[in-house]
Amino acid sequence: MIRDQFVARITTFARRDTLTYREFKKAIVHAYFVSIWPIAIVNWRLFVERESMEFDVVVVGAGPAGLSEAIKLSQLAQEQEREVSICVVEKGSEVGAHILSGAVLETTALDELLPDWRSMGSPLNTNVTNDVFYYYTSSKSAAKIPNLFLPAPVHNDGNYIVSMGNVCRWLAEQAENMGIEVYPGFAAAELLFNGDGSVKGVATGDMGISAEGEQKDSFLPGMELHAKYTLFAEGCRGHLGKELIAQFGLDEGKDPQHYGIGIKEVWQIKPELHEEGKVIHGLGWPLSESGSSGGAFMYHAENNEVYIGLITDLNYSNPHVSPFEEFQRWKTHPKTAKYLEGAERLAYGARALVKGGLNSLPKMNFPGVLIIGCDAGTLNAVKIKGNHTAMKSGILAAEEVAAALLSETPAADLVGFEQRVADSWLGKELKASRNFAGYMHTFGALLGSAAVWFDQTIMRGNMPFTLRDKQPDHACLKPAASSKKIDYPRPDNVLTFDRLSSVFLSNTNHEEDQPCHLQLTDTAIPIRVNLPTYDEPAQRYCPAGVYEVITDSDGPRFQINAQNCVHCKTCDIKDP
């Protein structure tokens, strides 16, 4: 049985008659992960110890930041004719599985990383040809904002409409072609430390654990990945990045990080309604009715597909707000609904995004560690873009790591990284956009947008002050009794849908018999505190129907439907 599994793993991995040495090595490692360990476990279940592998660099997360770091570091090593071992681990079942599709990509960082990307089969096929911005004044009307009155960084000239899942898969292919080891399906679950307190690496999670926490017959222990440097590129609110920041006070003296929840869908629309290359953004209704802020988008991609979504800032104060239902309402606006007539909904997803900017950016280095991309918070909120900044942070991290690895006495703490970021165009972008969150959270969508326009267009981001926003998003909720209740309409199953049918389209899978990954610090708080004070907002802020308050003969109880979770991180932000 074990031998058959081993052979099957290698055969699946090869996918052709012959293997290169690198492919054979990767097949062996992959088979070792999932097929060989059971031999030891069956015979020595009481004596299992985690195995370890050594690398120069381990990258946690195969998103735009992590893959850019790996590729750039490999390039720099090749230029110096030095061998640097790089391992990228990705929790998704495949690279791109946890990247929410649909974005407008600025290619500045990609041009630096892979200048010949146009001739390398990259999935950047749709130039932005038309850029429209609306202020939705009501459920029926909207005012088109002339480009003259849009902040300069918002314009999308030269950008591309892409599926970032496809872009990351393509980047992973480039990385593997350079000899970089990329392992999807292995989540980094634990930080490992050296005796001097520096980070030694990470351990992947144990597999085959039952819901009761017991080892099943399929149990596989995690693997320790040791490295001279470990780079965390997990995306917004990354598990281990968050742990590092909190444990070592890397955010001391910074503003609290600020977030939004982005809910997206992919639709295939009628060819006669499709305008390939058109980008639509908007502010106002429906969020304005509850005094909330955020924005909507529609991107006309290739193959008659459109990517649509609504971002709700998570500093909203009305606990009756449901970001999911607000998105459903936005789809009924005539400016949106006209494109979706007779269309088919293909996919659904939700992710939190980090938008605090420079004022909330933590210290990005720690002995043995760099934190990059949205794990740190490099998104440019004015541009409504974070992929190009994440990629640039990865490139800069690679330069810093390469300088250390190629020196005679590599330092554990890469203290020069923050200055390297500050001196780059990434640092300049973040500095110029530093007041965005302060404007929008202080003055609201309309006046805040006017302030952003003056700051960015007239002053070019060089205002003589820095506007702080010291209130965490979760502290903005007001009691339910003093907030206007919102009665959302029932879904029509044409334009609007319920949560469960949407989760079905998210391709999120959880084993039935596995531990619940959603753990409450205090199981009594939802019913004892949140329900009477805030009408338990988890019922509404979760875009997947994970949290419910069930009332039966014993009174109300809090129920967690963990199998529905789409890993958006909203609950960890709005109710930490």
XYZ file of C-alpha atoms in Angstrom:
576
model
C 0.000 0.000 0.000
C 2.669 2.505 1.055
C 4.837 1.586 -1.922
C 1.873 2.083 -4.271
C 1.169 5.513 -2.749
C 4.808 6.481 -3.159
C 4.903 5.451 -6.818
C 1.574 7.161 -7.471
C 2.808 10.426 -5.954
C 5.900 10.480 -8.150
C 3.914 9.502 -11.246
C 1.382 12.263 -10.595
C 4.146 14.769 -10.009
C 6.052 13.936 -13.191
C 3.154 14.089 -15.646
C 5.488 13.019 -18.440
C 7.900 10.220 -19.388
C 11.096 11.705 -17.960
C 12.032 13.759 -14.917
C 14.709 16.370 -14.606
C 16.862 16.120 -11.478
C 14.995 19.051 -9.913
C 11.606 17.492 -10.700
C 12.734 14.131 -9.324
C 13.994 15.812 -6.137
C 10.686 17.606 -5.730
C 8.750 14.370 -6.289
C 10.812 12.623 -3.641
C 10.268 15.442 -1.140
C 6.552 15.570 -1.861
C 6.234 11.797 -1.549
C 8.204 11.948 1.679
C 5.738 14.493 3.044
C 2.637 12.445 2.354
C 3.553 8.811 1.757
C 6.638 7.773 3.713
C 5.784 9.207 7.115
C 2.894 6.754 7.685
C 5.444 3.905 7.828
C 7.071 5.484 10.849
C 3.740 6.473 12.329
C 2.199 3.008 12.099
C 5.209 1.332 13.751
C 6.386 4.065 16.086
C 3.243 6.037 16.871
C 4.380 6.695 20.416
C 7.826 7.899 19.363
C 7.086 10.226 16.429
C 9.299 13.277 16.171
C 8.970 15.943 13.540
C 11.506 15.719 10.766
C 13.261 18.880 9.588
C 14.630 20.295 6.364
C 17.241 23.033 6.013
C 17.055 25.943 3.577
C 18.744 29.282 3.219
C 15.355 30.986 2.936
C 11.813 29.863 3.676
C 8.956 31.977 2.306
C 5.532 31.560 3.905
C 2.856 32.317 1.331
C 2.857 31.952 -2.465
C 1.141 35.240 -3.196
C 2.563 38.176 -5.167
C 4.911 39.265 -2.356
C 6.313 35.831 -1.524
C 6.802 34.689 -5.108
C 8.396 37.994 -6.112
C 10.842 37.671 -3.220
C 11.765 34.117 -4.189
C 12.235 34.954 -7.873
C 14.305 38.072 -7.225
C 16.508 36.313 -4.681
C 17.153 33.485 -7.136
C 18.037 36.037 -9.823
C 20.510 37.793 -7.522
C 22.095 34.490 -6.483
C 22.539 33.472 -10.129
C 24.156 36.805 -10.914
C 26.701 36.136 -8.164
C 27.054 32.489 -9.221
C 26.035 31.397 -5.759
C 23.592 28.646 -4.805
C 20.791 29.727 -2.493
C 18.175 27.186 -1.446
C 14.657 28.668 -1.350
C 11.447 26.971 -0.229
C 7.975 28.519 -0.614
C 5.121 26.946 1.355
C 1.510 27.752 0.542
C -1.515 26.728 2.587
C -3.835 26.627 -0.449
C -4.332 23.314 -2.247
C -2.661 24.967 -5.231
C -0.953 28.276 -5.809
C -3.653 30.897 -6.332
C -6.353 28.923 -4.503
C -6.580 31.569 -1.763
C -6.094 34.568 -4.066
C -9.451 36.224 -4.636
C -9.777 36.623 -8.383
C -10.120 39.956 -10.122
C -7.942 43.037 -9.825
C -6.508 45.981 -11.703
C -2.748 45.464 -11.742
C -0.155 48.191 -12.061
C 2.896 46.585 -13.672
C 5.639 48.760 -12.136
C 7.013 45.977 -9.923
C 6.473 43.275 -12.547
C 8.454 45.351 -15.055
C 11.360 45.323 -12.597
C 11.070 41.658 -11.691
C 10.509 40.108 -15.114
C 11.043 42.779 -17.786
C 10.128 40.332 -20.586
C 6.820 39.262 -19.022
C 4.912 40.112 -22.210
C 6.767 37.401 -24.131
C 6.718 34.852 -21.296
C 3.106 33.735 -21.534
C 1.926 35.952 -18.679
C -1.852 36.095 -18.064
C -2.002 39.880 -18.492
C -4.242 40.140 -21.520
C -6.705 42.964 -20.850
C -5.530 46.569 -20.950
C -7.664 49.142 -19.165
C -9.349 51.095 -21.958
C -12.103 52.977 -20.128
C -12.048 54.302 -16.563
C -15.319 55.412 -14.906
C -16.016 56.588 -11.346
C -19.515 57.061 -9.898
C -20.925 58.588 -6.773
C -24.089 56.574 -6.112
C -26.540 59.142 -4.766
C -29.419 56.702 -4.188
C -30.663 53.254 -5.098
C -31.698 54.566 -8.516
C -29.284 57.346 -9.460
C -25.572 58.051 -9.681
C -23.352 60.931 -10.722
C -20.365 60.262 -12.942
C -17.299 62.028 -11.548
C -15.152 63.708 -14.236
C -11.536 62.508 -14.333
C -10.466 66.056 -13.502
C -11.927 65.630 -10.012
C -10.397 62.215 -9.342
C -7.134 62.020 -7.350
C -4.235 61.535 -9.755
C -3.200 58.080 -8.396
C -6.692 56.695 -9.009
C -6.318 56.849 -12.810
C -5.674 53.451 -14.411
C -3.826 54.372 -17.607
C -1.462 51.543 -18.553
C -2.888 49.074 -16.040
C -4.312 45.598 -16.680
C -7.439 43.761 -15.545
C -6.234 40.376 -14.299
C -7.099 37.312 -12.297
C -4.486 37.449 -9.531
C -4.950 33.718 -9.003
C -3.739 33.168 -12.567
C -0.937 35.705 -12.131
C 0.315 33.906 -9.015
C 0.147 30.523 -10.710
C 2.231 31.942 -13.551
C 4.734 33.462 -11.117
C 5.014 30.091 -9.381
C 5.830 28.476 -12.725
C 8.610 31.003 -13.266
C 9.905 30.321 -9.768
C 9.938 26.552 -10.259
C 11.712 26.933 -13.585
C 14.483 28.705 -11.663
C 14.855 25.790 -9.240
C 12.814 27.253 -6.379
C 10.890 24.668 -4.358
C 7.172 25.606 -4.188
C 4.965 23.422 -1.997
C 1.209 24.131 -2.019
C -1.028 22.333 0.431
C 1.232 22.836 3.463
C 0.202 25.509 5.937
C 2.855 27.037 8.176
C 1.285 26.607 11.606
C 3.990 27.342 14.168
C 6.938 29.665 14.703
C 10.255 28.043 15.615
C 12.948 29.880 17.574
C 16.661 29.528 18.114
C 18.127 29.602 21.598
C 19.024 33.293 21.203
C 15.380 34.225 20.476
C 15.765 34.658 16.729
C 13.336 32.887 14.417
C 14.608 29.513 13.261
C 11.834 28.776 10.787
C 8.328 27.362 10.807
C 6.583 24.041 11.301
C 3.802 22.918 9.016
C 0.583 21.756 10.597
C -0.135 18.177 11.588
C -2.579 16.415 9.271
C -5.080 13.701 10.110
C -6.356 15.144 13.397
C -9.971 14.437 14.302
C -12.496 17.009 15.490
C -11.824 15.763 19.023
C -8.090 16.449 18.604
C -7.076 12.801 18.330
C -4.767 11.227 15.739
C -6.619 9.401 12.974
C -5.160 6.548 10.940
C -4.247 9.135 8.311
C -2.212 11.181 10.813
C 0.859 12.950 9.402
C 3.054 15.040 11.696
C 4.142 18.480 10.616
C 7.561 19.131 9.122
C 10.017 21.664 10.544
C 11.454 23.996 7.929
C 14.619 25.672 9.176
C 16.163 28.669 7.465
C 18.696 31.425 7.908
C 15.849 33.814 7.055
C 12.098 33.255 7.100
C 9.909 35.671 5.161
C 6.246 36.013 6.026
C 4.038 36.859 3.054
C 0.745 35.363 4.247
C -1.483 38.217 3.111
C -3.797 40.385 5.184
C -3.930 39.452 8.883
C -1.583 36.512 8.349
C -1.659 34.076 11.265
C 2.063 33.918 12.013
C 2.784 37.498 10.996
C 0.104 38.678 13.421
C 1.635 36.507 16.136
C 5.099 37.951 15.578
C 3.839 41.538 15.575
C 1.893 41.060 18.806
C 4.457 38.953 20.656
C 7.370 41.305 20.032
C 5.536 44.631 19.917
C 6.505 45.353 16.315
C 3.569 47.766 16.023
C 4.571 49.845 19.058
C 4.066 53.555 18.396
C 2.014 52.903 15.255
C -1.639 53.588 14.554
C -3.906 50.538 14.824
C -4.136 48.705 11.534
C -7.325 49.403 9.557
C -9.194 47.002 7.322
C -11.980 46.516 4.843
C -13.907 43.411 3.876
C -14.008 42.869 0.125
C -16.809 40.667 -1.205
C -16.408 39.655 -4.837
C -18.191 37.703 -7.522
C -17.241 36.647 -11.024
C -20.008 36.762 -13.635
C -20.166 35.809 -17.284
C -22.330 38.339 -19.074
C -23.884 38.669 -22.508
C -21.328 39.527 -25.230
C -23.360 42.545 -26.317
C -23.153 43.977 -22.785
C -19.458 43.278 -22.316
C -16.953 46.146 -22.668
C -13.544 44.493 -22.344
C -11.086 46.761 -20.563
C -13.702 48.890 -18.794
C -13.079 49.702 -15.137
C -15.860 51.080 -12.907
C -15.385 52.288 -9.333
C -17.912 53.976 -7.077
C -18.681 55.432 -3.664
C -21.878 56.264 -1.793
C -25.029 54.135 -1.811
C -25.778 51.681 -0.277
C -23.117 52.134 2.451
C -23.913 55.825 2.829
C -27.372 55.012 4.233
C -25.797 53.590 7.403
C -23.024 56.177 7.572
C -20.491 53.525 6.557
C -17.668 53.961 4.048
C -16.144 51.834 1.351
C -16.477 51.441 -2.390
C -17.697 49.266 -5.244
C -16.037 48.064 -8.428
C -16.723 46.292 -11.717
C -13.926 45.167 -14.022
C -14.677 43.932 -17.547
C -12.110 41.170 -18.072
C -11.594 38.816 -21.014
C -13.963 36.022 -22.123
C -17.079 38.098 -21.379
C -16.361 37.958 -17.653
C -16.770 40.764 -15.143
C -15.311 40.919 -11.648
C -17.629 42.797 -9.301
C -17.465 43.573 -5.620
C -18.012 45.870 -2.686
C -15.459 46.826 -0.041
C -16.931 47.784 3.327
C -14.566 49.569 5.697
C -14.543 47.637 8.953
C -14.694 50.772 11.071
C -18.467 50.916 10.504
C -20.410 51.827 13.645
C -23.896 50.395 13.083
C -23.890 46.755 14.328
C -26.893 45.990 12.111
C -24.755 46.446 8.960
C -24.172 43.313 6.906
C -21.374 43.777 4.321
C -22.718 40.760 2.417
C -26.213 42.221 2.162
C -24.856 45.654 1.270
C -23.093 44.027 -1.687
C -26.312 42.299 -2.744
C -28.104 45.643 -2.647
C -25.416 47.358 -4.747
C -25.948 44.818 -7.527
C -29.539 46.032 -7.894
C -28.465 49.591 -8.744
C -29.329 50.343 -12.407
C -25.683 51.209 -13.187
C -24.723 47.686 -12.120
C -27.805 45.603 -12.907
C -27.815 46.562 -16.589
C -24.642 44.551 -17.153
C -25.873 41.500 -15.234
C -29.111 41.011 -17.181
C -29.247 37.382 -18.314
C -25.780 36.736 -16.876
C -24.439 33.750 -14.953
C -22.707 33.956 -11.577
C -19.554 31.821 -11.688
C -17.696 32.360 -8.428
C -17.885 34.013 -5.028
C -15.349 34.938 -2.373
C -14.530 37.320 0.434
C -11.247 38.572 1.892
C -10.204 41.250 4.324
C -7.808 43.855 3.009
C -5.371 45.963 4.981
C -5.631 49.715 4.405
C -3.980 51.557 7.289
C -0.968 52.489 5.163
C 2.276 53.969 6.406
C 0.901 55.122 9.758
C -0.041 51.537 10.644
C 2.946 49.785 9.102
C 4.716 47.726 11.787
C 8.429 47.165 12.096
C 9.036 44.728 9.246
C 12.216 43.058 10.508
C 13.004 40.842 13.463
C 16.018 38.553 13.965
C 15.682 35.851 11.317
C 12.520 37.399 9.852
C 11.125 39.880 7.353
C 7.364 40.596 7.123
C 6.310 41.709 3.645
C 3.307 42.561 1.492
C -0.138 42.683 3.034
C 1.148 40.657 6.001
C 2.762 43.967 6.996
C 0.248 46.285 5.295
C 1.822 47.757 2.144
C -1.420 48.369 0.215
C -1.809 51.839 -1.306
C -5.378 52.702 -0.317
C -5.541 55.802 -2.522
C -4.829 53.727 -5.623
C -7.102 50.935 -4.347
C -4.228 48.586 -5.197
C -1.887 46.385 -3.217
C -0.473 43.815 -5.608
C 2.225 46.024 -7.121
C 3.286 47.252 -3.675
C 3.343 43.692 -2.313
C 5.545 42.607 -5.203
C 7.911 45.530 -4.662
C 8.204 44.713 -0.957
C 9.188 41.189 -1.985
C 11.803 42.494 -4.414
C 13.278 44.769 -1.753
C 13.280 41.923 0.768
C 15.181 39.750 -1.707
C 17.811 42.461 -2.145
C 18.224 42.753 1.622
C 18.431 38.990 2.137
C 20.843 38.547 -0.774
C 23.164 41.202 0.599
C 23.211 39.346 3.925
C 23.596 35.819 2.529
C 26.401 36.825 0.194
C 28.341 38.604 2.934
C 31.004 36.915 5.049
C 29.122 37.543 8.307
C 25.347 37.523 7.696
C 23.421 39.460 10.334
C 20.418 37.821 11.963
C 18.404 41.043 12.084
C 18.129 42.734 8.690
C 17.889 46.221 10.147
C 18.498 47.907 6.799
C 15.252 46.662 5.295
C 13.015 49.472 6.513
C 15.376 52.107 5.134
C 15.545 50.214 1.861
C 11.738 50.364 1.707
C 11.662 54.066 2.640
C 14.159 54.956 -0.112
C 12.215 53.099 -2.826
C 9.194 54.152 -4.861
C 7.168 51.912 -2.519
C 8.165 54.024 0.461
C 7.385 57.210 -1.435
C 3.933 55.883 -2.427
C 3.105 54.952 1.141
C 4.310 58.288 2.474
C 2.291 60.232 -0.097
C -0.895 58.269 0.716
C -0.416 58.233 4.510
C -3.403 60.491 5.259
C -6.008 58.523 3.318
C -7.442 56.528 6.228
C -7.493 59.629 8.409
C -9.415 61.649 5.818
C -12.004 58.962 5.104
C -12.561 57.931 8.720
C -12.681 61.514 10.004
C -14.735 63.259 7.308
C -16.736 60.442 5.697
C -16.916 59.343 2.069
C -17.887 62.644 0.378
C -15.819 65.211 2.294
C -13.053 62.683 2.808
C -12.813 62.114 -0.943
C -12.567 65.867 -1.521
C -9.731 66.055 1.006
C -7.959 63.137 -0.692
C -8.312 64.874 -4.076
C -6.684 68.073 -2.763
C -3.958 66.098 -0.978
C -3.094 63.925 -3.979
C -3.779 66.176 -6.963
C -2.766 69.612 -5.708
C -0.257 68.778 -2.978
C 0.998 65.504 -4.526
C 0.886 63.833 -1.126
C 3.145 66.462 0.447
C 0.776 67.855 3.053
C 2.682 69.437 5.969
C 0.955 67.186 8.516
C 0.125 63.554 9.178
C -3.489 62.782 10.068
C -3.678 59.957 12.579
C -6.484 57.471 13.166
C -5.968 55.938 16.593
C -9.297 54.133 17.008
C -9.228 50.404 16.126
C -11.934 49.244 13.752
C -13.504 46.924 16.330
C -13.892 49.798 18.817
C -16.127 51.790 16.453
C -19.338 49.790 17.026
C -22.184 51.550 18.783
C -24.831 49.744 20.834
C -27.589 48.176 18.789
C -30.282 50.043 20.748
C -28.942 53.405 19.562
C -28.396 52.304 15.940
C -30.880 52.210 13.089
C -32.035 48.683 12.351
C -31.640 47.631 8.717
C -34.182 45.338 7.065
C -32.479 43.749 4.081
C -34.660 42.383 1.243
C -34.884 38.675 0.520
C -32.645 37.403 -2.311
C -34.278 37.073 -5.710
C -31.797 34.387 -6.881
C -31.278 36.347 -10.080
C -29.122 39.276 -9.001
C -29.071 38.708 -5.262
C -28.387 35.497 -3.366
C -28.072 34.085 0.130
C -24.851 33.240 1.928
C -25.020 29.451 1.656
C -25.480 29.345 -2.115
C -22.642 31.853 -2.376
C -20.293 29.776 -0.198
C -20.977 26.847 -2.532
C -19.381 28.888 -5.347
C -16.319 29.751 -3.277
C -14.704 26.300 -3.731
C -13.872 26.248 -0.028
C -13.572 22.749 1.392
C -13.202 21.514 4.959
C -12.990 17.912 6.089
C -15.989 16.865 8.140
C -13.843 15.323 10.879
C -11.225 17.973 11.577
C -10.612 20.391 14.466
C -12.556 23.652 14.398
C -10.091 26.359 13.375
C -12.324 29.093 14.816
C -11.653 29.323 18.538
C -13.278 31.801 20.932
C -11.142 33.373 23.658
C -14.183 33.360 25.934
C -17.145 31.240 24.830
C -19.535 33.204 27.030
C -18.974 36.618 25.422
C -21.216 36.169 22.325
C -24.359 35.563 24.388
C -23.489 37.384 27.630
C -22.052 40.571 26.087
C -22.371 40.800 22.315
C -26.005 39.735 21.995
C -27.576 42.224 24.457
C -25.202 45.063 23.562
C -24.655 44.722 19.803
C -27.310 42.166 18.761
C -24.326 39.837 18.152
C -22.894 41.420 14.960
C -21.048 38.217 13.973
C -24.373 37.042 12.513
C -24.080 39.854 9.968
C -20.419 40.741 9.433
C -19.492 37.181 8.457
C -20.016 36.804 4.666
C -20.337 33.018 4.891
C -22.965 32.346 7.565
C -20.430 30.863 9.967
C -21.934 32.429 13.099
C -25.528 32.028 14.231
C -27.520 32.705 17.368
C -29.934 29.812 17.841
C -32.804 30.158 20.290
C -34.317 26.994 21.725
C -35.985 25.926 24.971
C -32.785 26.609 26.911
C -32.502 30.155 25.533
C -30.086 31.610 22.988
C -26.836 29.840 22.135
C -23.960 30.730 19.819
C -23.334 28.302 16.979
C -20.191 28.155 14.798
C -20.590 26.567 11.349
C -16.845 26.305 10.694
C -17.371 24.301 7.505
C -18.766 27.451 5.840
C -15.676 29.580 6.532
C -14.080 31.287 3.505
C -11.113 32.511 5.594
C -11.829 36.203 5.124
C -10.459 37.159 8.615
C -13.332 39.579 9.328
C -14.262 37.986 12.659
C -10.674 38.277 13.891
C -10.728 41.994 13.027
C -14.201 43.146 14.001
C -14.327 41.096 17.208
C -10.732 40.170 18.141
